[in-house]
Short mmCIF file of C-alpha atoms and ligand atoms in Angstrom, two decimals:
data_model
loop_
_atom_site.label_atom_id
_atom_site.label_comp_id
_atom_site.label_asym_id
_atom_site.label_seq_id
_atom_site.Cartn_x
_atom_site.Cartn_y
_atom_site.Cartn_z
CA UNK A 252 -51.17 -8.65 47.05
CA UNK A 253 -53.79 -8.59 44.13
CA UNK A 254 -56.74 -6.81 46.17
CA UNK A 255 -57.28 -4.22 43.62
CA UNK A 256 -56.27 -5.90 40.76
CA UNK A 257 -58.60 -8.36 41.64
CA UNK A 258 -61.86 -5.79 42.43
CA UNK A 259 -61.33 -4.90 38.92
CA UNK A 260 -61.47 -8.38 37.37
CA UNK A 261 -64.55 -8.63 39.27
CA UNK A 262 -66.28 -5.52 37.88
CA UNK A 263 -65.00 -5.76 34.33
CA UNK A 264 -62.95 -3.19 34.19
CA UNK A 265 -60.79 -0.54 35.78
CA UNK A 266 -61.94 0.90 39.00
CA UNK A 267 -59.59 0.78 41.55
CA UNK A 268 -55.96 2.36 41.05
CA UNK A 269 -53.10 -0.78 41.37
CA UNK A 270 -49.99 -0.83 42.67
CA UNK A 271 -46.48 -0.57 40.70
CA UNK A 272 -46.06 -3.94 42.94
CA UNK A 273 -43.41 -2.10 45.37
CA UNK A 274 -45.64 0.44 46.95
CA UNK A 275 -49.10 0.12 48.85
CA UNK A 276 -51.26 1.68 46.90
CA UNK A 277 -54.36 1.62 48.15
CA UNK A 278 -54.86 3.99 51.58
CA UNK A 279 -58.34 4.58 51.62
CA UNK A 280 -61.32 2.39 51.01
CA UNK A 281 -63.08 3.00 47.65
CA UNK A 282 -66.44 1.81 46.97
CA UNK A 283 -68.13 0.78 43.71
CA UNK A 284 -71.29 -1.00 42.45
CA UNK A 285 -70.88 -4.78 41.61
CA UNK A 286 -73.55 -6.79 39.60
CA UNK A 287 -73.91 -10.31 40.50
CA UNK A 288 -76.98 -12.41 38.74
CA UNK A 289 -79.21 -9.35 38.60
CA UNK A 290 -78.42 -8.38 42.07
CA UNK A 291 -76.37 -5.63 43.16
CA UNK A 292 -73.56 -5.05 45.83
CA UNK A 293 -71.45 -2.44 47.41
CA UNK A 294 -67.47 -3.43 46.37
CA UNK A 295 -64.79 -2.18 48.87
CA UNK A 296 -61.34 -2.13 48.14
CA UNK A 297 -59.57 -1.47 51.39
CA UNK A 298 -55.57 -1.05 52.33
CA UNK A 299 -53.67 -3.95 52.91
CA UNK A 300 -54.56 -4.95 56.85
CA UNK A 301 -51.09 -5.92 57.09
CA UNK A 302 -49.04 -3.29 55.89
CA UNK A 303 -46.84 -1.40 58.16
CA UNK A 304 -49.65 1.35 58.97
CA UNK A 305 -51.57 -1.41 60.12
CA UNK A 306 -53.26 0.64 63.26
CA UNK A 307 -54.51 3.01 60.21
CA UNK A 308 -55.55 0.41 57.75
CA UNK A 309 -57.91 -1.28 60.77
CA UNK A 310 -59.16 1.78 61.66
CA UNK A 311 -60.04 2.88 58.16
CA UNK A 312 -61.98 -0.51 57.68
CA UNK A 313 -63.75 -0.01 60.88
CA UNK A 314 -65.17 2.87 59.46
CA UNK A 315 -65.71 1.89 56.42
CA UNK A 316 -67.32 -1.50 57.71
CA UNK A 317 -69.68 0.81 60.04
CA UNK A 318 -70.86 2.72 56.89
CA UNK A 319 -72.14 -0.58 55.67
CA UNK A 320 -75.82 -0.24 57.05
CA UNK A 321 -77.08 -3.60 55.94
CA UNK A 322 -73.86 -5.63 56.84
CA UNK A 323 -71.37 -7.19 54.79
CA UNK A 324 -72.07 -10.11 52.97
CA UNK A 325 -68.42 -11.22 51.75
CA UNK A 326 -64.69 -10.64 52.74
CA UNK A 327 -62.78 -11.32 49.98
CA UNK A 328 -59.24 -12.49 51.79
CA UNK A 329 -56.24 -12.12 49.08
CA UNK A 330 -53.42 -13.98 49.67
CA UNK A 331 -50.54 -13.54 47.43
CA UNK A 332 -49.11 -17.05 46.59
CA UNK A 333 -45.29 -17.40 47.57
CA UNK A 334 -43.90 -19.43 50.20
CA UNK A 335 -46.03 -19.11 53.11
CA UNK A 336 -44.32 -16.98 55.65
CA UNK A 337 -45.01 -16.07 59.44
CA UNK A 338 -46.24 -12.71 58.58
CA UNK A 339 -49.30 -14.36 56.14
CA UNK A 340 -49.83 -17.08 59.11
CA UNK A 341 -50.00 -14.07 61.37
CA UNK A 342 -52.19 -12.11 58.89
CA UNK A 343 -54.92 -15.07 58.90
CA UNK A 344 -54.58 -14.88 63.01
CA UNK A 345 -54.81 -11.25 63.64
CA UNK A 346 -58.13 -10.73 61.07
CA UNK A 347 -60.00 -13.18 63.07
CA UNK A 348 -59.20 -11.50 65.73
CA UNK A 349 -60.32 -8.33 64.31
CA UNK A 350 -63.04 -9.55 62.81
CA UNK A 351 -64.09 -12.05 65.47
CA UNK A 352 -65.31 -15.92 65.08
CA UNK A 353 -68.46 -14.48 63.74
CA UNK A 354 -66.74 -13.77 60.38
CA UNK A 355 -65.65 -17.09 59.35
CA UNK A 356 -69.10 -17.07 57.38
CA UNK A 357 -68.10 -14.58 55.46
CA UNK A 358 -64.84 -15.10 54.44
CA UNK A 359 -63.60 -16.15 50.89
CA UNK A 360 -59.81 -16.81 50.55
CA UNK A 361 -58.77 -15.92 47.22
CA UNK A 362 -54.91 -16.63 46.19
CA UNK A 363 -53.34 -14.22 43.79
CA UNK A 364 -49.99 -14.61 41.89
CA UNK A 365 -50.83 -18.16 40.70
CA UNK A 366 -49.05 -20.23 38.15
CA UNK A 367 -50.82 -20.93 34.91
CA UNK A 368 -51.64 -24.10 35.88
CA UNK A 369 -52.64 -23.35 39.67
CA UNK A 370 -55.04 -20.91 37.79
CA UNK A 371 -56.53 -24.03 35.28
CA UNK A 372 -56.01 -26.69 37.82
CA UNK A 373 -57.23 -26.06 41.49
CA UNK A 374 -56.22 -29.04 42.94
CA UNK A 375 -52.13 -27.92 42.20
CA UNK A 376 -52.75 -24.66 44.31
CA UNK A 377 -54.28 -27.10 47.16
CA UNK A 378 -51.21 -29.10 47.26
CA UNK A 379 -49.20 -25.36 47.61
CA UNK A 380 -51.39 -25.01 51.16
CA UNK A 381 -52.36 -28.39 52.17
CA UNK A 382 -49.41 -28.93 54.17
CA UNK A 383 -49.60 -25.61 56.24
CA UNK A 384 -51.87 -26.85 59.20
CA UNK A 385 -52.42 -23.39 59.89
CA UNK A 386 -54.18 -22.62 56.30
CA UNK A 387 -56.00 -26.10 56.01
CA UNK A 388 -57.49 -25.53 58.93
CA UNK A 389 -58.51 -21.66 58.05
CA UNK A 390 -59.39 -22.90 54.72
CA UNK A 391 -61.59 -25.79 56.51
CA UNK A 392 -63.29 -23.35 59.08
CA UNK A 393 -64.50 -21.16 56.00
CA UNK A 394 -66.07 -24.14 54.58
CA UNK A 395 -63.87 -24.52 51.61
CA UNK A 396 -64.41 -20.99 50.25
CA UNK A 397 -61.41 -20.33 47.97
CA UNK A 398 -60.62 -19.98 44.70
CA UNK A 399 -58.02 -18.49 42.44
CA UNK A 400 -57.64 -15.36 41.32
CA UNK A 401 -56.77 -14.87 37.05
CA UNK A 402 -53.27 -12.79 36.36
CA UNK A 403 -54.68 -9.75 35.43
CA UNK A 404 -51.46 -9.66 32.79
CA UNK A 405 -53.04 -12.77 30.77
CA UNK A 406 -56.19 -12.19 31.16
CA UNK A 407 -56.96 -13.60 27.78
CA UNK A 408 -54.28 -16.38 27.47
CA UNK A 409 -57.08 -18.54 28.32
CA UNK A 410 -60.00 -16.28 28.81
CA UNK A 411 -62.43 -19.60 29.46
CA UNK A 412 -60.86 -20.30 32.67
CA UNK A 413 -60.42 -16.80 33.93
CA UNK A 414 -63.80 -16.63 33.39
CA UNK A 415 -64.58 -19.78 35.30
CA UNK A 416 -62.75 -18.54 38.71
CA UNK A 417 -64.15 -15.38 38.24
CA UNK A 418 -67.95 -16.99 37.80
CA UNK A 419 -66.88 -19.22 41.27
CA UNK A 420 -65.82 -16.38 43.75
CA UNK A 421 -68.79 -14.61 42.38
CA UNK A 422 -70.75 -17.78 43.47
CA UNK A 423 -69.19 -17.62 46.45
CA UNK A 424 -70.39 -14.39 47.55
CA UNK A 425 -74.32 -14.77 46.35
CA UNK A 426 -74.21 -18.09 48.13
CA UNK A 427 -73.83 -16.36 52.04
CA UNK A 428 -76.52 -16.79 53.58
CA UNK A 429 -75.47 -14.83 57.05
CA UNK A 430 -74.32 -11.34 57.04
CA UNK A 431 -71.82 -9.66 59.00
CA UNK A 432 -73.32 -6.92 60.84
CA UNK A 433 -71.88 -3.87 62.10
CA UNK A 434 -72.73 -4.64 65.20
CA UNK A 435 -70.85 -7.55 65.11
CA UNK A 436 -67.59 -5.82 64.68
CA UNK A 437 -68.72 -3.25 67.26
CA UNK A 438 -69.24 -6.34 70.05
CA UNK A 439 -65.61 -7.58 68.80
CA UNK A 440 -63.99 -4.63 68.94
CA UNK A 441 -65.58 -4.05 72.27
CA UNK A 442 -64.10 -7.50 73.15
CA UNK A 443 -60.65 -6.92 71.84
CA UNK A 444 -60.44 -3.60 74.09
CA UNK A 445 -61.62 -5.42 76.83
CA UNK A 446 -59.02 -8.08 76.44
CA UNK A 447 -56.30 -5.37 75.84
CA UNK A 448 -57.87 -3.86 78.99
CA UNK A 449 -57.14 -6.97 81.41
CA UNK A 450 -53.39 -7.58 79.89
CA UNK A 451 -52.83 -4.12 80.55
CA UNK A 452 -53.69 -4.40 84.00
CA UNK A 453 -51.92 -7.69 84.29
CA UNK A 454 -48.73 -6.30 82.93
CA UNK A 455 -48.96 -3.34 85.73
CA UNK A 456 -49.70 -5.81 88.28
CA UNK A 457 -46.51 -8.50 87.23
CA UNK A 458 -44.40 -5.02 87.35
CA UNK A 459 -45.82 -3.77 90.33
CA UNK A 460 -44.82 -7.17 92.57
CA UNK A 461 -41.14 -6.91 90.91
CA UNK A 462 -41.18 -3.71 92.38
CA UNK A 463 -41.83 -5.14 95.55
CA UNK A 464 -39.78 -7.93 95.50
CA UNK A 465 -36.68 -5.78 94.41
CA UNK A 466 -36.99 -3.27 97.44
CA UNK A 467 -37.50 -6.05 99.73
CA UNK A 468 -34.30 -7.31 98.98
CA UNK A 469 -32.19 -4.08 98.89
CA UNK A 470 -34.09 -3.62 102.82
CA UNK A 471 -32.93 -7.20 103.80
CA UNK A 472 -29.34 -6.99 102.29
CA UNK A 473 -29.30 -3.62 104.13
CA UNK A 474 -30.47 -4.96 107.45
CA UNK A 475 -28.09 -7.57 107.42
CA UNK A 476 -25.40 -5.26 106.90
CA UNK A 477 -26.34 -3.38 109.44
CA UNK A 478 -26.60 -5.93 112.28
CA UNK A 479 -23.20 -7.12 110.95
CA UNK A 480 -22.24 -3.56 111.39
CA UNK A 481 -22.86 -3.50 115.04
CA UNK A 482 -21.78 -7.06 116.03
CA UNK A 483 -18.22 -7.04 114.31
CA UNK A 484 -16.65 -3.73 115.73
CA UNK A 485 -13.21 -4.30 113.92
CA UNK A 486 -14.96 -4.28 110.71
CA UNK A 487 -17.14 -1.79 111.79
CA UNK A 488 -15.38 1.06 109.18
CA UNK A 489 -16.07 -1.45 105.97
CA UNK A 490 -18.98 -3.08 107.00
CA UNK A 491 -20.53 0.73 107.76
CA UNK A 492 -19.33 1.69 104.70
CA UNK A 493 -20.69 -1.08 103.04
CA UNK A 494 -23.92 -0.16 104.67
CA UNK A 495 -23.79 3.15 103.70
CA UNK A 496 -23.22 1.87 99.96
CA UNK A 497 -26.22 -0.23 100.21
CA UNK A 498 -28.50 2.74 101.25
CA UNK A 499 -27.17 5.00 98.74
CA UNK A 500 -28.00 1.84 95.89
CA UNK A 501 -31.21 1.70 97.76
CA UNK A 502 -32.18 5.91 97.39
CA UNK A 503 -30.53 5.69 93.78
CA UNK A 504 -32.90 2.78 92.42
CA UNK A 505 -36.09 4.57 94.71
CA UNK A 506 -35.18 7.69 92.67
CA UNK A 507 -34.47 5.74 89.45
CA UNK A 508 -38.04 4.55 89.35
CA UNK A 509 -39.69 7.23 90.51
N1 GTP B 882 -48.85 -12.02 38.11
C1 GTP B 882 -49.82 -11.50 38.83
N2 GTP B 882 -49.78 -10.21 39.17
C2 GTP B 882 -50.77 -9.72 39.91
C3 GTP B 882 -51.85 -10.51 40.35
N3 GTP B 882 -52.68 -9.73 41.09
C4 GTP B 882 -52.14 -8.51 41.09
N4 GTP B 882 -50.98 -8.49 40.39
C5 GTP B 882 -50.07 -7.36 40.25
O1 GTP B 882 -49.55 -7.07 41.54
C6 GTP B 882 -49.41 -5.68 41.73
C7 GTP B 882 -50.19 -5.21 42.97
O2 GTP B 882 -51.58 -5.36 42.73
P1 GTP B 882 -52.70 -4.50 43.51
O3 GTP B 882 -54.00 -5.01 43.04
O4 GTP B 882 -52.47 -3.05 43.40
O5 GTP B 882 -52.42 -4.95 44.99
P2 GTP B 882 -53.17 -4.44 46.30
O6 GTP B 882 -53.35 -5.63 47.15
O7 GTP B 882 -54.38 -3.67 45.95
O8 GTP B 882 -52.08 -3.49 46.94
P3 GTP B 882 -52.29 -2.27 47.97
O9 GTP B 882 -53.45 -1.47 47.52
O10 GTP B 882 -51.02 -1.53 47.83
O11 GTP B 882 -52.47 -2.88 49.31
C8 GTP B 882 -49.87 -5.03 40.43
O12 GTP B 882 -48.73 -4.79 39.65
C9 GTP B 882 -50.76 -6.09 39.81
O13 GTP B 882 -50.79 -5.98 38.40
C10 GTP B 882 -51.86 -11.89 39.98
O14 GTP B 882 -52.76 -12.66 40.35
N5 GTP B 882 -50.82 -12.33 39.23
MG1 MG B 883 -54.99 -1.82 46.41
#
């Protein structure tokens, strides 16, 4: 999406290896110094969360995120510009859950793969998301933190500007106040397990009672055969036999689930 790309932009130079733009690139997080007004932060370019290891990429920001001993002060949240699919709107649902509520203070959204003149002009990339109720209300929850990432390509088509964005998602991140503690994402994560725990548990209940509703039936419909079996002596030999049917159903699906 522009997550490395854009690490680099912030530091000046390159840092962190990008992508050809077909494969994921980036599988481990990679940490470097970044100075902003005379103070100095830990930069972490991490996989894509959304990729199609995304069990591995979580995990490998977990760990990463518990290295952090004094918190994390920004999430930079790239968001390649295109049309806005269900797998971005999912993206944006699945980090907070990751993350937790607590991390909406934390979060910048910064959209990569602008036009020229979404880069100049912020108000035409507002009118590309504006319309999404899921991302003005993301974008409204993080208080309005976004910006818009340069093209790395043209850097210096109008090197003012790219400056400019730069300078604001810079501002951005001095201007946190709260940090995002590690144990914050422990107490989510605990959560999220939890919550995993219950639907689990759920899930075996819901399939246990289908269980039981299923064998009651097969013990009615034979019971009813049976006593049909008895009362109706002409059709005892088919009515038997469809007895006899019935039990063998019944010890097939008994074996079948066990
Ligand atoms: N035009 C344009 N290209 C960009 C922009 N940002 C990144 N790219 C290109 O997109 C490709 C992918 O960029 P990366 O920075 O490697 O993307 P990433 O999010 O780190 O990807 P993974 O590490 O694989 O998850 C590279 O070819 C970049 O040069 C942008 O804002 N505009
Ligand atoms: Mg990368």
């Amino acid at each position: 999406a522009g997550k490395s790309a854009l690490g680099n932009l912030l530091l000046g130079h390159t840092e962190f290896e990008v992508s050809d733009g077909f494969n994921s690139k980036t599988k481990k997080c990679c940490v470097k110094t970044l100075s902003i007004k005379g103070n100095t932060y830990d930069i972490v370019d991490t996989p894509g969360v959304f990729d199609t290891s995304q069990d591995d990429s979580l995990k490998e920001i977990a760990k990463f995120v518990h290295k952090c001993a004094y918190g994390i002060k920004a999430i930079l949240f790239v968001l390649k510009k295109e049309r806005f699919t269900d797998e971005q709107r999912n993206t944006l649902k699945e980090i907070g859950t990751f993350l937790g509520k607590d991390a909406t203070n934390n979060i910048i959204v910064v959209f990569s793969h602008a036009s020229p003149d979404q880069i100049k002009c912020k108000d035409k990339m507002r009118m590309a998301w504006r319309d999404v109720p899921l991302f003005s209300s993301f974008i409204q929850d993080i208080e309005f933190r976004w910006s818009v990432s340069p093209d790395p390509h043209h850097l210096d088509d109008d090197r003012q500007i790219s400056e400019e964005r730069l300078m604001e998602i810079k501002t951005f991140i001095s201007n946190i106040r709260e940090i995002y503690t590690t144990r914050q994402l422990e107490e989510n994560l605990e959560r999220q397990k939890e919550a995993k725990r219950l639907k689990e548990e759920e899930e075996r209940r819901r399939r246990e009672e289908e269980r039981r509703e299923k064998e009651l039936t097969i013990f009615e419909m034979v019971a009813v055969g049976a006593s049909i079996g008895t009362e109706a002596q002409p059709g005892l030999g088919t009515v038997v036999g469809g007895v006899i049917g019935l039990s063998f159903g019944l010890g097939r699906a008994i074996k079948r689930k066990l």
